PDB file of C-alpha atoms in Angstrom:
ATOM      1  CA  UNK P  18     168.772 117.538 430.252  1.00 44.00           C
ATOM      2  CA  UNK P  19     165.825 117.346 427.916  1.00 38.00           C
ATOM      3  CA  UNK P  20     166.936 119.961 425.404  1.00 42.00           C
ATOM      4  CA  UNK P  21     167.202 118.495 421.943  1.00 39.00           C
ATOM      5  CA  UNK P  22     170.271 119.810 420.189  1.00 45.00           C
ATOM      6  CA  UNK P  23     170.638 119.310 416.459  1.00 49.00           C
ATOM      7  CA  UNK P  24     174.329 118.738 415.921  1.00 47.00           C
ATOM      8  CA  UNK P  25     176.332 119.471 412.850  1.00 56.00           C
ATOM      9  CA  UNK P  26     180.063 118.971 412.475  1.00 58.00           C
ATOM     10  CA  UNK P  27     180.234 122.466 410.973  1.00 80.00           C
ATOM     11  CA  UNK P  28     178.753 124.291 413.943  1.00 91.00           C
ATOM     12  CA  UNK P  29     180.015 122.042 416.734  1.00 96.00           C
ATOM     13  CA  UNK P  30     182.936 124.307 417.769  1.00 97.00           C
ATOM     14  CA  UNK P  31     180.596 127.310 417.883  1.00 97.00           C
ATOM     15  CA  UNK P  32     178.033 125.336 419.897  1.00 96.00           C
ATOM     16  CA  UNK P  33     180.631 124.362 422.489  1.00 97.00           C
ATOM     17  CA  UNK P  34     181.892 127.934 422.729  1.00 98.00           C
ATOM     18  CA  UNK P  35     178.330 129.232 423.030  1.00 97.00           C
ATOM     19  CA  UNK P  36     177.588 126.773 425.823  1.00 95.00           C
ATOM     20  CA  UNK P  37     180.675 127.903 427.742  1.00 96.00           C
ATOM     21  CA  UNK P  38     179.596 131.538 427.324  1.00 96.00           C
ATOM     22  CA  UNK P  39     176.140 130.554 428.624  1.00 94.00           C
ATOM     23  CA  UNK P  40     177.399 128.567 431.617  1.00 92.00           C
ATOM     24  CA  UNK P  41     176.670 131.318 434.139  1.00 91.00           C
ATOM     25  CA  UNK P  42     173.068 131.680 432.998  1.00 91.00           C
ATOM     26  CA  UNK P  43     173.449 134.775 430.842  1.00 91.00           C
ATOM     27  CA  UNK P  44     175.171 136.065 427.726  1.00 93.00           C
ATOM     28  CA  UNK P  45     177.246 139.002 428.912  1.00 93.00           C
ATOM     29  CA  UNK P  46     177.885 141.877 426.458  1.00 95.00           C
ATOM     30  CA  UNK P  47     181.536 141.971 427.587  1.00 95.00           C
ATOM     31  CA  UNK P  48     181.927 138.342 426.509  1.00 96.00           C
ATOM     32  CA  UNK P  49     180.428 139.022 423.091  1.00 96.00           C
ATOM     33  CA  UNK P  50     182.606 142.103 422.652  1.00 96.00           C
ATOM     34  CA  UNK P  51     185.741 140.108 423.517  1.00 96.00           C
ATOM     35  CA  UNK P  52     184.817 137.368 421.048  1.00 97.00           C
ATOM     36  CA  UNK P  53     184.218 140.029 418.415  1.00 96.00           C
ATOM     37  CA  UNK P  54     187.664 141.546 419.052  1.00 95.00           C
ATOM     38  CA  UNK P  55     189.249 138.098 418.679  1.00 95.00           C
ATOM     39  CA  UNK P  56     187.420 137.478 415.383  1.00 95.00           C
ATOM     40  CA  UNK P  57     185.812 134.436 416.973  1.00 96.00           C
ATOM     41  CA  UNK P  58     183.068 134.349 414.353  1.00 95.00           C
ATOM     42  CA  UNK P  59     185.585 133.626 411.593  1.00 95.00           C
ATOM     43  CA  UNK P  60     187.536 131.229 413.760  1.00 95.00           C
ATOM     44  CA  UNK P  61     184.546 129.023 414.591  1.00 96.00           C
ATOM     45  CA  UNK P  62     182.804 129.639 411.278  1.00 94.00           C
ATOM     46  CA  UNK P  63     179.584 131.257 412.441  1.00 95.00           C
ATOM     47  CA  UNK P  64     177.696 134.515 412.010  1.00 94.00           C
ATOM     48  CA  UNK P  65     177.544 136.650 415.175  1.00 95.00           C
ATOM     49  CA  UNK P  66     173.732 136.599 415.253  1.00 95.00           C
ATOM     50  CA  UNK P  67     173.683 132.815 414.996  1.00 95.00           C
ATOM     51  CA  UNK P  68     176.237 132.583 417.819  1.00 96.00           C
ATOM     52  CA  UNK P  69     174.086 134.762 420.065  1.00 95.00           C
ATOM     53  CA  UNK P  70     171.149 132.512 419.303  1.00 95.00           C
ATOM     54  CA  UNK P  71     173.180 129.409 420.189  1.00 95.00           C
ATOM     55  CA  UNK P  72     174.331 131.053 423.418  1.00 95.00           C
ATOM     56  CA  UNK P  73     170.725 131.851 424.363  1.00 95.00           C
ATOM     57  CA  UNK P  74     169.809 128.227 423.614  1.00 93.00           C
ATOM     58  CA  UNK P  75     172.639 127.242 425.956  1.00 90.00           C
ATOM     59  CA  UNK P  76     171.277 129.476 428.711  1.00 90.00           C
ATOM     60  CA  UNK P  77     167.881 127.789 428.327  1.00 90.00           C
ATOM     61  CA  UNK P  78     169.355 124.287 428.110  1.00 86.00           C
ATOM     62  CA  UNK P  79     171.447 124.707 431.261  1.00 82.00           C
ATOM     63  CA  UNK P  80     168.637 126.561 433.027  1.00 77.00           C
ATOM     64  CA  UNK P  81     170.905 127.664 435.893  1.00 68.00           C
ATOM     65  CA  UNK P  82     171.634 124.088 436.963  1.00 70.00           C
ATOM     66  CA  UNK P  83     175.392 124.638 437.184  1.00 69.00           C
ATOM     67  CA  UNK P  84     175.060 127.179 439.995  1.00 71.00           C
ATOM     68  CA  UNK P  85     176.352 125.989 443.363  1.00 68.00           C
ATOM     69  CA  UNK P  86     177.645 122.777 441.820  1.00 69.00           C
ATOM     70  CA  UNK P  87     181.026 121.166 442.353  1.00 70.00           C
ATOM     71  CA  UNK P  88     180.475 118.508 439.690  1.00 80.00           C
ATOM     72  CA  UNK P  89     178.279 118.201 436.631  1.00 85.00           C
ATOM     73  CA  UNK P  90     175.220 116.021 437.130  1.00 86.00           C
ATOM     74  CA  UNK P  91     175.116 112.794 435.137  1.00 89.00           C
ATOM     75  CA  UNK P  92     172.505 114.247 432.749  1.00 87.00           C
ATOM     76  CA  UNK P  93     174.423 117.510 432.273  1.00 88.00           C
ATOM     77  CA  UNK P  94     177.663 115.613 431.716  1.00 92.00           C
ATOM     78  CA  UNK P  95     176.009 113.451 429.034  1.00 93.00           C
ATOM     79  CA  UNK P  96     174.613 116.540 427.322  1.00 91.00           C
ATOM     80  CA  UNK P  97     177.948 118.394 427.382  1.00 93.00           C
ATOM     81  CA  UNK P  98     180.023 115.362 426.408  1.00 96.00           C
ATOM     82  CA  UNK P  99     177.758 114.761 423.426  1.00 95.00           C
ATOM     83  CA  UNK P 100     178.569 118.273 422.208  1.00 94.00           C
ATOM     84  CA  UNK P 101     182.275 117.898 422.950  1.00 97.00           C
ATOM     85  CA  UNK P 102     182.497 114.642 421.005  1.00 97.00           C
ATOM     86  CA  UNK P 103     181.437 116.492 417.857  1.00 96.00           C
ATOM     87  CA  UNK P 104     184.676 118.523 417.836  1.00 97.00           C
ATOM     88  CA  UNK P 105     187.397 116.079 416.829  1.00 96.00           C
ATOM     89  CA  UNK P 106     190.150 118.339 415.511  1.00 96.00           C
ATOM     90  CA  UNK P 107     192.773 119.167 418.184  1.00 97.00           C
ATOM     91  CA  UNK P 108     193.401 122.648 416.759  1.00 96.00           C
ATOM     92  CA  UNK P 109     189.701 123.477 416.769  1.00 97.00           C
ATOM     93  CA  UNK P 110     189.457 122.274 420.364  1.00 98.00           C
ATOM     94  CA  UNK P 111     192.337 124.494 421.433  1.00 98.00           C
ATOM     95  CA  UNK P 112     190.846 127.446 419.559  1.00 97.00           C
ATOM     96  CA  UNK P 113     187.490 126.967 421.291  1.00 98.00           C
ATOM     97  CA  UNK P 114     189.161 126.792 424.704  1.00 98.00           C
ATOM     98  CA  UNK P 115     191.348 129.819 423.993  1.00 97.00           C
ATOM     99  CA  UNK P 116     188.303 131.847 422.915  1.00 98.00           C
ATOM    100  CA  UNK P 117     186.283 130.618 425.896  1.00 97.00           C
ATOM    101  CA  UNK P 118     189.075 131.614 428.291  1.00 97.00           C
ATOM    102  CA  UNK P 119     188.991 135.143 426.898  1.00 96.00           C
ATOM    103  CA  UNK P 120     185.198 135.318 426.942  1.00 97.00           C
ATOM    104  CA  UNK P 121     184.616 134.070 430.481  1.00 96.00           C
ATOM    105  CA  UNK P 122     187.235 136.455 431.867  1.00 95.00           C
ATOM    106  CA  UNK P 123     186.062 139.462 429.834  1.00 95.00           C
ATOM    107  CA  UNK P 124     183.849 140.844 432.606  1.00 91.00           C
ATOM    108  CA  UNK P 125     186.686 140.670 435.148  1.00 92.00           C
ATOM    109  CA  UNK P 126     185.503 137.591 437.019  1.00 91.00           C
ATOM    110  CA  UNK P 127     185.017 133.881 436.478  1.00 94.00           C
ATOM    111  CA  UNK P 128     181.971 132.432 438.177  1.00 91.00           C
ATOM    112  CA  UNK P 129     181.926 128.965 439.704  1.00 91.00           C
ATOM    113  CA  UNK P 130     179.539 127.693 437.013  1.00 90.00           C
ATOM    114  CA  UNK P 131     181.789 129.041 434.237  1.00 93.00           C
ATOM    115  CA  UNK P 132     184.812 127.418 435.899  1.00 94.00           C
ATOM    116  CA  UNK P 133     182.979 124.108 436.306  1.00 93.00           C
ATOM    117  CA  UNK P 134     182.116 123.836 432.618  1.00 95.00           C
ATOM    118  CA  UNK P 135     185.448 125.247 431.407  1.00 96.00           C
ATOM    119  CA  UNK P 136     187.434 122.778 433.524  1.00 96.00           C
ATOM    120  CA  UNK P 137     185.258 119.894 432.327  1.00 97.00           C
ATOM    121  CA  UNK P 138     185.902 120.814 428.697  1.00 98.00           C
ATOM    122  CA  UNK P 139     189.654 121.101 429.298  1.00 98.00           C
ATOM    123  CA  UNK P 140     189.728 117.767 431.090  1.00 97.00           C
ATOM    124  CA  UNK P 141     187.651 115.988 428.458  1.00 98.00           C
ATOM    125  CA  UNK P 142     189.752 117.341 425.594  1.00 98.00           C
ATOM    126  CA  UNK P 143     193.086 116.900 427.425  1.00 98.00           C
ATOM    127  CA  UNK P 144     193.903 120.597 427.202  1.00 98.00           C
ATOM    128  CA  UNK P 145     195.711 122.361 430.014  1.00 97.00           C
ATOM    129  CA  UNK P 146     196.064 125.999 430.985  1.00 95.00           C
ATOM    130  CA  UNK P 147     199.643 126.116 429.690  1.00 97.00           C
ATOM    131  CA  UNK P 148     198.442 125.109 426.215  1.00 97.00           C
ATOM    132  CA  UNK P 149     195.933 127.963 426.265  1.00 96.00           C
ATOM    133  CA  UNK P 150     198.578 130.430 427.438  1.00 96.00           C
ATOM    134  CA  UNK P 151     200.891 129.241 424.649  1.00 96.00           C
ATOM    135  CA  UNK P 152     198.110 129.732 422.091  1.00 94.00           C
ATOM    136  CA  UNK P 153     197.515 133.277 423.323  1.00 93.00           C
ATOM    137  CA  UNK P 154     201.243 134.061 423.180  1.00 93.00           C
ATOM    138  CA  UNK P 155     201.513 132.628 419.667  1.00 92.00           C
ATOM    139  CA  UNK P 156     198.630 134.847 418.522  1.00 89.00           C
ATOM    140  CA  UNK P 157     200.280 137.915 420.000  1.00 86.00           C
ATOM    141  CA  UNK P 158     203.617 137.097 418.375  1.00 87.00           C
ATOM    142  CA  UNK P 159     201.860 136.590 415.046  1.00 85.00           C
ATOM    143  CA  UNK P 160     200.097 139.945 415.424  1.00 78.00           C
ATOM    144  CA  UNK P 161     203.371 141.675 416.284  1.00 76.00           C
ATOM    145  CA  UNK P 162     205.009 140.102 413.240  1.00 76.00           C
ATOM    146  CA  UNK P 163     202.190 141.313 411.035  1.00 75.00           C
ATOM    147  CA  UNK P 164     202.526 144.843 412.416  1.00 74.00           C
ATOM    148  CA  UNK P 165     206.293 144.824 411.870  1.00 75.00           C
ATOM    149  CA  UNK P 166     205.908 143.838 408.207  1.00 68.00           C
TER     150      UNK P 166
END
């Protein structure tokens, strides 16, 4: 992958999330709407317009290469792993994966290219589906508690 990506520790979680949103070659309005509902912008410290720009950069960087793939190519893996290495906080990693899970399912389907990248991120960061489910449940319990107060 020849795309040069300027990395910053501050925007690394947003960049990873944007790349996962872009994995299927487009930025779906349903995905953006879901991220908006989950206050993703606050959670990954980015303005919505900047996120959309990062997601479009991700679409261009991946250039549809994940379609019909079972594994990431060596070059794609290097590119993705370089981004993933910039997010070192375990809570931030879980937040990114939780938000990505919601985004990639927002349109009612998960494409093979979305699944490929999502599974690679989970594997690299040692996050499993149960951890994501627990994070979602904890958010819902917190929201219920706030409503009951």
